[in-house]
CSV table of C-alpha atoms in Angstrom, one decimal:
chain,number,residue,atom,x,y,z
T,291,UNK,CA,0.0,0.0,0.0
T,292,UNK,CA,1.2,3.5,-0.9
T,293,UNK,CA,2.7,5.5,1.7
T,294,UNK,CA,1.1,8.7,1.1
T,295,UNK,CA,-1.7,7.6,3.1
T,296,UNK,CA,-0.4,6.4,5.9
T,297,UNK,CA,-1.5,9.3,8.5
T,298,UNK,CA,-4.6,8.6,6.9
T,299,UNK,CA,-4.7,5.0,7.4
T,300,UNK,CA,-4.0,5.4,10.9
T,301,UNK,CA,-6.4,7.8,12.0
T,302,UNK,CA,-9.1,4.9,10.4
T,303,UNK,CA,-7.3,2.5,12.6
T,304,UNK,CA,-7.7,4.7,15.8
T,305,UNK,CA,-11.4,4.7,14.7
T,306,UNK,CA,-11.9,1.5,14.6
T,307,UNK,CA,-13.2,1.0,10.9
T,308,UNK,CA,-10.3,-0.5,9.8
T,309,UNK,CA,-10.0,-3.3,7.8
T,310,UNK,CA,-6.9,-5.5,7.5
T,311,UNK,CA,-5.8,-6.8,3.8
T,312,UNK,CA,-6.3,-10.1,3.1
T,313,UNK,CA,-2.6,-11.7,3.7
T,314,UNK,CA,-2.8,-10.2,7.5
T,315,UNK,CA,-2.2,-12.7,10.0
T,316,UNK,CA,-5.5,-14.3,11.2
T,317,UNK,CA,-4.3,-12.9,15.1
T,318,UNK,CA,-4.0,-9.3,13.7
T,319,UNK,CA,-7.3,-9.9,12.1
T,320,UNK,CA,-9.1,-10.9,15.4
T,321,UNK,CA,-7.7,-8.4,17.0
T,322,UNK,CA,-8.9,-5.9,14.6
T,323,UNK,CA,-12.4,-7.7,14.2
T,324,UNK,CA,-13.2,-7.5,18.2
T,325,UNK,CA,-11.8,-3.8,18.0
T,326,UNK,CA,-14.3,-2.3,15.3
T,327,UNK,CA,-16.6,-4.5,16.8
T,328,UNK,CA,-16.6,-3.4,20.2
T,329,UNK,CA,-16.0,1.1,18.9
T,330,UNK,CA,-19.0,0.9,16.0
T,331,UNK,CA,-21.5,-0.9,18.2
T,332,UNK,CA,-20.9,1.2,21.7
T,333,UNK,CA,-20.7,5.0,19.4
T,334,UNK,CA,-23.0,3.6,16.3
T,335,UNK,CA,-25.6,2.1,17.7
T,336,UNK,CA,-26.1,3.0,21.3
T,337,UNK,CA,-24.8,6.7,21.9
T,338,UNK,CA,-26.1,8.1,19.0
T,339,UNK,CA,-29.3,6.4,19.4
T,340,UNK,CA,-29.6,7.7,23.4
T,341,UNK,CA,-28.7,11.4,22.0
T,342,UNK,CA,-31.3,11.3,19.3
T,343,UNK,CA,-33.9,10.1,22.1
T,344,UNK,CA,-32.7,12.5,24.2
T,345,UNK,CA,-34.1,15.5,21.9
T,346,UNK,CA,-37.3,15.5,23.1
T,347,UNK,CA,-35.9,16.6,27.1
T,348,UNK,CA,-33.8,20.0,25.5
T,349,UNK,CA,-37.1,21.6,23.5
T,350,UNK,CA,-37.6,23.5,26.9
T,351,UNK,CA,-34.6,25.5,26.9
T,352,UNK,CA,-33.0,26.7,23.2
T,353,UNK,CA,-29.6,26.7,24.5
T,354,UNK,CA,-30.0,22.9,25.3
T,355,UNK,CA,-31.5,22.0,22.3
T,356,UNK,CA,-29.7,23.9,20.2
T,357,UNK,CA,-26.5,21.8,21.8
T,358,UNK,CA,-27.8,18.5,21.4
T,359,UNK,CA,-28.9,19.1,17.9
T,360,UNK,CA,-25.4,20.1,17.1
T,361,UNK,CA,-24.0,16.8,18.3
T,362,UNK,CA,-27.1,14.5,17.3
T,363,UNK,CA,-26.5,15.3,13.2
T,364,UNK,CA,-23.3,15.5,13.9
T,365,UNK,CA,-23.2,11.9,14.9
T,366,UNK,CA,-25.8,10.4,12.9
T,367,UNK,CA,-23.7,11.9,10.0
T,368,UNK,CA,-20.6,9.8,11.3
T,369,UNK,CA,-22.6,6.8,11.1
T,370,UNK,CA,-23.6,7.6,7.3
T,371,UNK,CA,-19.8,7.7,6.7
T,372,UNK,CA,-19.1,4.7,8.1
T,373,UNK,CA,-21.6,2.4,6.1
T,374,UNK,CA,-20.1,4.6,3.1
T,375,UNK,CA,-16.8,3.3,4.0
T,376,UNK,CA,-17.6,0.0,4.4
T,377,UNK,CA,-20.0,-0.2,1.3
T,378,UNK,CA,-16.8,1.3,-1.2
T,379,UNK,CA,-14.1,0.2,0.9
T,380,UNK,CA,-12.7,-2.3,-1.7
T,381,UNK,CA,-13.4,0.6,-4.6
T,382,UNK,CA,-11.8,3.3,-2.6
T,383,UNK,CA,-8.9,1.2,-1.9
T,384,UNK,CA,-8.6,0.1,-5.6
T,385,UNK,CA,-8.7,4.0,-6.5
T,386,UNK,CA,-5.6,4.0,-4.3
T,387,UNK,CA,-3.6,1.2,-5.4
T,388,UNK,CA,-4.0,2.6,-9.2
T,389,UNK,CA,-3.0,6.2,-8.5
T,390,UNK,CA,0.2,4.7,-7.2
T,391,UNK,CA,0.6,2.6,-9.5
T,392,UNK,CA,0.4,5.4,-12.6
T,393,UNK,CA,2.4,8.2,-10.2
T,394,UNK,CA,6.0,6.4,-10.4
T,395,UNK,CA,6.0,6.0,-14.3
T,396,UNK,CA,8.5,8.9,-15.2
T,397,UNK,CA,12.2,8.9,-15.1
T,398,UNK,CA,13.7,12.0,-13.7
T,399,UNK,CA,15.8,14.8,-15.2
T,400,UNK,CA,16.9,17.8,-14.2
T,401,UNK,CA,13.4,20.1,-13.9
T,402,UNK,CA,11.3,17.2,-13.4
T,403,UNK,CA,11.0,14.8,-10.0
T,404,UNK,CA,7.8,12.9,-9.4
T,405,UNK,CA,8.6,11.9,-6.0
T,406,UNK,CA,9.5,15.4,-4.7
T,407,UNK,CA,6.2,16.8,-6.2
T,408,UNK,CA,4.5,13.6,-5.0
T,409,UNK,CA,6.3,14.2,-1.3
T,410,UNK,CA,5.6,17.9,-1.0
T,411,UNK,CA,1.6,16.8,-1.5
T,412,UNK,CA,2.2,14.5,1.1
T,413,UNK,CA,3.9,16.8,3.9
T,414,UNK,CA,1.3,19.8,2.8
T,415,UNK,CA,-1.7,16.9,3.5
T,416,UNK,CA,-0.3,15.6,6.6
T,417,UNK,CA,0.0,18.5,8.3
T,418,UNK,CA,-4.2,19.3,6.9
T,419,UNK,CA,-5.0,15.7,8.5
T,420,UNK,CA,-3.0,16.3,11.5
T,421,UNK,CA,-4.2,20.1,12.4
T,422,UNK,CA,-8.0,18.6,11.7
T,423,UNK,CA,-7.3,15.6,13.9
T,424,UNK,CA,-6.3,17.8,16.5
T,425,UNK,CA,-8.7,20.1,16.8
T,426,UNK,CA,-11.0,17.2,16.9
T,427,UNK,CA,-9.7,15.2,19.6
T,428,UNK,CA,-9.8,18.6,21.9
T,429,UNK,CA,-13.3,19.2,21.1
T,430,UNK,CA,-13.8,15.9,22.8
T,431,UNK,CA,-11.6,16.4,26.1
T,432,UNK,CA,-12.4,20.4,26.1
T,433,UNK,CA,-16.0,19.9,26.8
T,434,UNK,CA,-15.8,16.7,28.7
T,435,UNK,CA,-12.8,18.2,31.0
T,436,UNK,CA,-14.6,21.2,31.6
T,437,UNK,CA,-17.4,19.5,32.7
T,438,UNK,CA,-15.0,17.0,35.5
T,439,UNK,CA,-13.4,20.5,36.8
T,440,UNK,CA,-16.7,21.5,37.2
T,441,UNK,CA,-18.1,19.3,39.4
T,442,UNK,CA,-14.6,18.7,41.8
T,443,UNK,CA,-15.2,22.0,43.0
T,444,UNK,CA,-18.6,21.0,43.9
T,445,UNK,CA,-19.9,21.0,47.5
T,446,UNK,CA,-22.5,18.4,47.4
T,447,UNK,CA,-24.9,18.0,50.5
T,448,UNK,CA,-25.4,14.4,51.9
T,449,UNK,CA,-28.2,13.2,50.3
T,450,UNK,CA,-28.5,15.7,47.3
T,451,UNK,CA,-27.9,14.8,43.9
T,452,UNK,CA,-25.9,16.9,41.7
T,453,UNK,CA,-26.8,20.3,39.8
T,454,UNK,CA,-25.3,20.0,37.0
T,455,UNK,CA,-25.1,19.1,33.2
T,456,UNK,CA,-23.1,16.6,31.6
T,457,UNK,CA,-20.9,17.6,28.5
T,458,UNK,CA,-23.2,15.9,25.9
T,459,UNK,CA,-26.9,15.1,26.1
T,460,UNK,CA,-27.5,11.6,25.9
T,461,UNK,CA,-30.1,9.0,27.5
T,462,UNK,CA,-28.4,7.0,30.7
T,463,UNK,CA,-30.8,4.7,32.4
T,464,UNK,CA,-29.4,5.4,35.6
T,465,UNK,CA,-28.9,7.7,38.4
T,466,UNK,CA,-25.7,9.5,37.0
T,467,UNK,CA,-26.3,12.1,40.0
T,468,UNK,CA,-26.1,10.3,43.1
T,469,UNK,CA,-22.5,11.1,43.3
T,470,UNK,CA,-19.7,12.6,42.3
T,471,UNK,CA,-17.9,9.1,40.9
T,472,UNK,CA,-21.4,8.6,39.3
T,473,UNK,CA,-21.5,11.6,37.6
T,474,UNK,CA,-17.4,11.2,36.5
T,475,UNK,CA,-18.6,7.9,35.1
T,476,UNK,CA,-21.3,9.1,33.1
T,477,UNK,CA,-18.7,11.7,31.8
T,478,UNK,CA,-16.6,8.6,30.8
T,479,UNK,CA,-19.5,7.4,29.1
T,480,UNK,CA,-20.3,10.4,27.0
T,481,UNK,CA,-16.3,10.9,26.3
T,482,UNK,CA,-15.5,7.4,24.8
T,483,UNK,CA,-18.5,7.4,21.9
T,484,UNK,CA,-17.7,11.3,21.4
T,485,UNK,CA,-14.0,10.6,21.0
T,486,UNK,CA,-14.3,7.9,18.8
T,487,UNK,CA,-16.8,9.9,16.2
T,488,UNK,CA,-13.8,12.5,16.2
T,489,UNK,CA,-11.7,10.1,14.7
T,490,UNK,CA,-14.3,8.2,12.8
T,491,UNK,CA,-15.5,11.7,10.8
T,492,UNK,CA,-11.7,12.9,11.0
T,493,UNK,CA,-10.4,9.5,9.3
T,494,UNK,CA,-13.2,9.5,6.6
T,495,UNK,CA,-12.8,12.9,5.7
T,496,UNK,CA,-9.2,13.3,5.9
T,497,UNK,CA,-9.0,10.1,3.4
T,498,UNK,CA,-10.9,12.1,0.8
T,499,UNK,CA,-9.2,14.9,0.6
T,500,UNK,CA,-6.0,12.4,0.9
T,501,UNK,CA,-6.8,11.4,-2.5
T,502,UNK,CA,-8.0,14.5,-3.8
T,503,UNK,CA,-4.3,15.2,-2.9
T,504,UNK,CA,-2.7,12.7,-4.4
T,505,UNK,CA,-5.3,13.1,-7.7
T,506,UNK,CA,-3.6,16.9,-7.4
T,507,UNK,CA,-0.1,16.0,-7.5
T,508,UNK,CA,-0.9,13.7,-10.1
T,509,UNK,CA,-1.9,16.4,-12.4
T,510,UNK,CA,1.3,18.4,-11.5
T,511,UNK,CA,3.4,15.6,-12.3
T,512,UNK,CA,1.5,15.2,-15.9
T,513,UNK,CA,2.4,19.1,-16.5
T,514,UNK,CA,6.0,18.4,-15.4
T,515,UNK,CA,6.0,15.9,-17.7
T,516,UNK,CA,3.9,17.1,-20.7
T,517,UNK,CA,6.3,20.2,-20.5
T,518,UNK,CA,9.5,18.3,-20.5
T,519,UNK,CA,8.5,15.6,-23.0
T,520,UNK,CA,10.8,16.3,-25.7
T,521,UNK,CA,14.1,16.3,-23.3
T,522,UNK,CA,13.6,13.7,-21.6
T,523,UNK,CA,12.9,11.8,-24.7
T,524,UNK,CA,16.7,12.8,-26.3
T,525,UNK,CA,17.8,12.0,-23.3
T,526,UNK,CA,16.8,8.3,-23.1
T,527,UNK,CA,17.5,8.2,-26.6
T,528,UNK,CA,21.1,9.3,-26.2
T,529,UNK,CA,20.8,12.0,-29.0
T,530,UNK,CA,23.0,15.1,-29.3
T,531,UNK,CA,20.3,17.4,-31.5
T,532,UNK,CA,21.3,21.2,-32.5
T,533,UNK,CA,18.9,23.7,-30.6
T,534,UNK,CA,18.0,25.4,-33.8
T,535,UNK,CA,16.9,21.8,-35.8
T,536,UNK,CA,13.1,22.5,-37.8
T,537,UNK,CA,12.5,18.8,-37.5
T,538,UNK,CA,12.7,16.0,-35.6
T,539,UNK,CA,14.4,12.7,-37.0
T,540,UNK,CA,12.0,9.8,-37.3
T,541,UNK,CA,13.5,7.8,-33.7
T,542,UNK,CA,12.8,11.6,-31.7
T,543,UNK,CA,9.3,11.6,-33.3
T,544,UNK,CA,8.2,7.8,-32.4
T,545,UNK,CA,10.0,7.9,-29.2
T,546,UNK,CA,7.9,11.4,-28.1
T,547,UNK,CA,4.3,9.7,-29.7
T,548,UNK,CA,4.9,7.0,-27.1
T,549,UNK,CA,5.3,9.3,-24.4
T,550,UNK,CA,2.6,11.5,-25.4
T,551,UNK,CA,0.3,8.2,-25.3
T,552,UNK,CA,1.2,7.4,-22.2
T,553,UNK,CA,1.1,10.0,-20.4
T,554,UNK,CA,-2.8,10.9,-22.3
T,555,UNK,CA,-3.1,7.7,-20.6
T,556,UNK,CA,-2.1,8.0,-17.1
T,557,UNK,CA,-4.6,11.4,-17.5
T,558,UNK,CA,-7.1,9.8,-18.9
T,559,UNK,CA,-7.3,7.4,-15.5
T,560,UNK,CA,-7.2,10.6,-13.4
T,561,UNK,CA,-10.1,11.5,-15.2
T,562,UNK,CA,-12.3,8.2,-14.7
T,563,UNK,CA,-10.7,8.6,-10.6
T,564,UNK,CA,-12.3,11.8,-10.5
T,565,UNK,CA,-15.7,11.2,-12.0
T,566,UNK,CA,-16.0,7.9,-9.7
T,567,UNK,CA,-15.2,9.8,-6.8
T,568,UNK,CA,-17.5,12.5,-7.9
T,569,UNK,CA,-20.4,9.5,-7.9
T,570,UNK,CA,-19.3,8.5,-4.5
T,571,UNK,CA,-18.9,11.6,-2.2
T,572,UNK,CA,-20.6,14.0,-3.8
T,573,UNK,CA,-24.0,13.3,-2.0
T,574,UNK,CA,-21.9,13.2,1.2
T,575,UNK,CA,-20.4,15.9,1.3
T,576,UNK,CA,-23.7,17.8,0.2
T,577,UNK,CA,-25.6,16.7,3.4
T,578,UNK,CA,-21.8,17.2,5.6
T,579,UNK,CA,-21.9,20.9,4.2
T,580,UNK,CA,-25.7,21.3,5.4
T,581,UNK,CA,-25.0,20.2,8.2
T,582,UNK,CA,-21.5,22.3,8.8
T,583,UNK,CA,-24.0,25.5,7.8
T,584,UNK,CA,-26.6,24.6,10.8
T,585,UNK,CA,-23.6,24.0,12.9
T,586,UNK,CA,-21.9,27.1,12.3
T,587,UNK,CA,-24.1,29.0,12.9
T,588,UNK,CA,-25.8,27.3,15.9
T,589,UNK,CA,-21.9,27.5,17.4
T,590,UNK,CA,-21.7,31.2,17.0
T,591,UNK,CA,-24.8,31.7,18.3
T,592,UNK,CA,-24.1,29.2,21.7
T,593,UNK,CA,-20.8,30.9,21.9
T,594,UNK,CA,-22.2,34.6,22.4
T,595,UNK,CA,-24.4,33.7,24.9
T,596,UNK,CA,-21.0,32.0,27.3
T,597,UNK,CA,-19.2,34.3,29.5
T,598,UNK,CA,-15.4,34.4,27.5
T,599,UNK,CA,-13.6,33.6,30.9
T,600,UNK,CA,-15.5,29.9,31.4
T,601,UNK,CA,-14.1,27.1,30.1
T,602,UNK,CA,-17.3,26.6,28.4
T,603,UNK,CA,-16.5,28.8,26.1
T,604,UNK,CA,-12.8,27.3,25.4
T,605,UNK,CA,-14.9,24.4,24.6
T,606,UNK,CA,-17.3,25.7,22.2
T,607,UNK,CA,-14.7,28.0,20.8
T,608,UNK,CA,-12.5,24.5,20.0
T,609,UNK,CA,-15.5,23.3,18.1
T,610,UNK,CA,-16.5,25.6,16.1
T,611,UNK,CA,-12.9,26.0,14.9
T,612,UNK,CA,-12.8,22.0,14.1
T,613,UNK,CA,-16.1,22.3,11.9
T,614,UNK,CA,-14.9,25.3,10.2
T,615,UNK,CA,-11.3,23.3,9.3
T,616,UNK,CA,-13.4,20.3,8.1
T,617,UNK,CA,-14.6,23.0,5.9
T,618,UNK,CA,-12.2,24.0,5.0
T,619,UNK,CA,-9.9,21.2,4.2
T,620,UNK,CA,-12.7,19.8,1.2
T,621,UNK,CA,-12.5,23.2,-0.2
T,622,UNK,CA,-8.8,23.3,-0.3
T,623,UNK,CA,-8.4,20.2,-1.4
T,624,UNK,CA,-10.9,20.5,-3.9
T,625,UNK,CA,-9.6,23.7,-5.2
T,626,UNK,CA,-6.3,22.1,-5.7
T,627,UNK,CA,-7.2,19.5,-8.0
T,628,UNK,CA,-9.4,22.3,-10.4
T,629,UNK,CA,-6.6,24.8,-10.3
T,630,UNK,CA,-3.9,21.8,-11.4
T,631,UNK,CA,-6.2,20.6,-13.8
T,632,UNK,CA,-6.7,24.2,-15.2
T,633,UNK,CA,-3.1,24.3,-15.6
T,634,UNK,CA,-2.0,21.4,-18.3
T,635,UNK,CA,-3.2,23.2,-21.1
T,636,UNK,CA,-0.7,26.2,-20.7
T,637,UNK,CA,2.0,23.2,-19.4
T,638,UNK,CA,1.3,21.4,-23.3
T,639,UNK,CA,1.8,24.5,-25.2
T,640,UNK,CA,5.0,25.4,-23.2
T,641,UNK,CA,6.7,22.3,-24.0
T,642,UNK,CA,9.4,21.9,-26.7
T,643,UNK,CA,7.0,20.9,-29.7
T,644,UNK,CA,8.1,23.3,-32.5
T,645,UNK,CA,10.3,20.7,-34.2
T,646,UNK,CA,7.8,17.7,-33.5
T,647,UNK,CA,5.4,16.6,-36.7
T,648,UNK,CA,1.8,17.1,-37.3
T,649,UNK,CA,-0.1,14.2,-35.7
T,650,UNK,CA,1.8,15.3,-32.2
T,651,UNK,CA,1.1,18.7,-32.1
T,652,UNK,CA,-2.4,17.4,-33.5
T,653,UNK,CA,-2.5,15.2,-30.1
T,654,UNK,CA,-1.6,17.8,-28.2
T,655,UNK,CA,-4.4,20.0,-29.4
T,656,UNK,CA,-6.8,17.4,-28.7
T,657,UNK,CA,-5.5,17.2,-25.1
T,658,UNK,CA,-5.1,20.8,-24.6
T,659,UNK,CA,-9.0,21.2,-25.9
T,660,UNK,CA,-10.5,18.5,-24.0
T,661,UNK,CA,-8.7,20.4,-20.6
T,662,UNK,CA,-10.1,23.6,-21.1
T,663,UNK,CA,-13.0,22.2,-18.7
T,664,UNK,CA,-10.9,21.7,-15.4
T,665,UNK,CA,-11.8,19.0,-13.2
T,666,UNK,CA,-14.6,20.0,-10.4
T,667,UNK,CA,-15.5,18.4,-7.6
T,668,UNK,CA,-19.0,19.3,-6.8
T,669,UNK,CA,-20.9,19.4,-3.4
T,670,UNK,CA,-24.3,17.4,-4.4
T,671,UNK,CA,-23.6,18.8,-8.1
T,672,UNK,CA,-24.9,22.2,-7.2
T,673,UNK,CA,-21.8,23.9,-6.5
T,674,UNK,CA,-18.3,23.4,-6.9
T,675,UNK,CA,-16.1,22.6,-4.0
T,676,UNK,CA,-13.8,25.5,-4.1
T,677,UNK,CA,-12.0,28.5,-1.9
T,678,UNK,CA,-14.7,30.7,-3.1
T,679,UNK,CA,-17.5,27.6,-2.0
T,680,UNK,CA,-15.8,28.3,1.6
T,681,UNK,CA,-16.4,31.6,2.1
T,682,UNK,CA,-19.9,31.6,0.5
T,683,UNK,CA,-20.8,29.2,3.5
T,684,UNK,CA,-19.4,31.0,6.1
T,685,UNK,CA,-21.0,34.1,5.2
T,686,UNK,CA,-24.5,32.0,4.9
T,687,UNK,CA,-24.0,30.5,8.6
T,688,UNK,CA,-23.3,33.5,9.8
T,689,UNK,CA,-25.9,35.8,8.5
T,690,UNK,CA,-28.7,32.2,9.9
T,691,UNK,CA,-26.7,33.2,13.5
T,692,UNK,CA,-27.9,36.8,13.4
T,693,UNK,CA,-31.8,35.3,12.2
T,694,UNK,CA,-31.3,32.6,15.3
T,695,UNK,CA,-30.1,35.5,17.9
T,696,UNK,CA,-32.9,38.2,16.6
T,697,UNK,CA,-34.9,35.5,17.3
T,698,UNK,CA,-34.0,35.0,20.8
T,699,UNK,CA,-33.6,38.5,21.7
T,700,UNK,CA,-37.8,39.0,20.4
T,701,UNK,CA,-38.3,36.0,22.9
């Protein structure tokens, strides 16, 4: 397996949705078996259940609600992603396996390196994944931790239950508030499940935009080498050519059509990657970026009403930093692949080609014609998913906050 993904690959592993290729030793395979087992069926199908029955207890108070909405979609969303996962995880991993396989058929020369283009995508992803994952992991201790500080400062009559509110909202058929190791349990209980989305929503997402990365450097490599086609082919040819030659000898000529195919080849299964993962996220990522909008703004508006000094409001701050880098990282990513894809035409007609003969320049109209429509990836084929995308969405999230806090301040 390719080592670009390999932060990638772990964070799925550290969600427990991992699955072991087949030549895995059966030990490893139990191991892994019992693990995914024991993460999708405590997060999947209890917690998120006990938050969405929960609702019904928070339509009293709109701070409350608004809260557990937040995390309810935000969770049942996770759960969507996994079946996804598990339904394509064969394709997705084919779709892997190919773009490694096309991305180390180039020799080098002296403007052209695959592997450090393919390595600078790599560090430029990891440290993406790695700020995402982060932010992630602290939404999950922030709120929970604030919650155990919280109640150790607590003086609790003998007798009384405790006064105070868990981190999440969830359904716990028992008396969490009888006492302080009680209530630290129940946090424990909310923290695991919570935790384990982080890296479940942080490992799915993270390995999209992972190969929208790789699909990126892809194209950068096929303008490297589109540009320095004729070169390169001299050079494995051995030829010593006069810079000021008008044509090509016959061995140059054949030696750059076989290029030129192969590399309208190795593009040409970019493009089939693309529109397949087009079919399988786009619908995905349409219903994440609905529900990033109503989270958004539901953030802002929870954060206004917190005093800045509580820890409350660290916690909520933490969050609605981690949805906006989720965000953020499919636009990015996104934008990357249409701005390299944008870019081969001008990459073809820079190349060496005044010397070449009629059918190769006549290829390399063809090519250059058919990429004046850049590759898009679309959210739900409405919109493309783009810088400009990102900052449309935060603008709409913000201006629903101001609707949601009119709303309360009329109330």
């Amino acid at each position: 397996m390719d080592n670009f993904f390999d932060v990638n690959f772990t964070m799925l592993k550290m969600a427990g949705i991992w699955i072991p290729e087949t030549k895995t030793k059966l030990s490893i395979k139990l191991m892994y078996l019992v693990c995914n087992t024991l993460c999708i069926s405590y997060s999947c199908l209890i917690f998120c259940p006990s938050e969405l029955v929960y609702l019904a207890n928070t339509f009293s108070n709109l701070e409350d609600l608004v809260k557990n909405v937040n995390m309810a979609i935000t969770h049942l969303l996770a759960n969507i992603k996994v079946c996804l996962w598990f339904y394509y995880r064969k394709e997705i991993i084919g779709i892997i396996e190919t773009l490694g396989t096309y991305g180390r058929r180039y020799e080098s020369s002296a403007n052209f390196r695959a592997e450090e283009i393919v390595q600078k995508a790599k560090k430029f992803k990891d440290t993406f994944s790695i700020l995402l994952l982060t932010f992630g992991i602290f939404t999950a201790i922030s709120s929970c931790l604030a919650c155990f500080l919280g109640i150790l400062g607590m003086e609790i009559p003998e007798g009384k239950d405790i006064d105070f509110k868990l981190p999440y909202f969830s359904y716990i058929p028992c008396n969490y508030r009888a006492s302080k190791f009680t209530f630290s349990a129940a946090i424990w209980y909310q923290f695991l499940p919570v935790f384990n989305f982080a890296c479940i929503i942080i490992g799915f997402d993270t390995l999209y935009t992972a190969i929208l990365a790789y699909v990126s450097a892809q194209l950068d490599i096929i303008q490297r080498a589109f540009s320095t086609i004729r070169p390169r082919c001299i050079a494995r040819l051995g030829l010593e050519l006069p810079t000021d030659i008008l044509k090509d000898p016959p061995l140059l000529m054949e030696e750059m059509h076989k290029e030129m195919n192969k590399i309208v080849n190795h593009l040409q299964v970019l493009l089939d990657i693309c529109r397949r993962l087009e079919e399988i996220f786009t619908n995905v990522i349409l219903v994440q970026v609905m529900v990033s909008l109503i989270v958004l703004c539901t953030c802002i508006f929870l954060v206004s009403l917190l005093p800045v000094t509580s820890l409350n409001f660290v916690a909520e701050m933490i969050y609605l930093i981690a949805i906006e880098c989720q965000l953020l990282i499919y636009c990015v990513f996104g934008n990357k692949v249409t701005v390299s894809s944008s870019n081969i035409s001008n990459s073809i007609y820079n190349g060496d080609w005044y010397s070449t003969s009629t059918s190769f320049k006549r290829s390399m109209l063809i090519t250059m014609t058919r990429m004046q429509r850049p590759i898009y990836f679309t959210i739900g084929k409405f919109t493309p998913l783009t810088l400009s995308t990102f900052l449309t969405i935060s603008r709409a999230s913000y201006s629903f906050f101001a609707v949601l806090k009119n709303s309360d301040l009329s109330n």
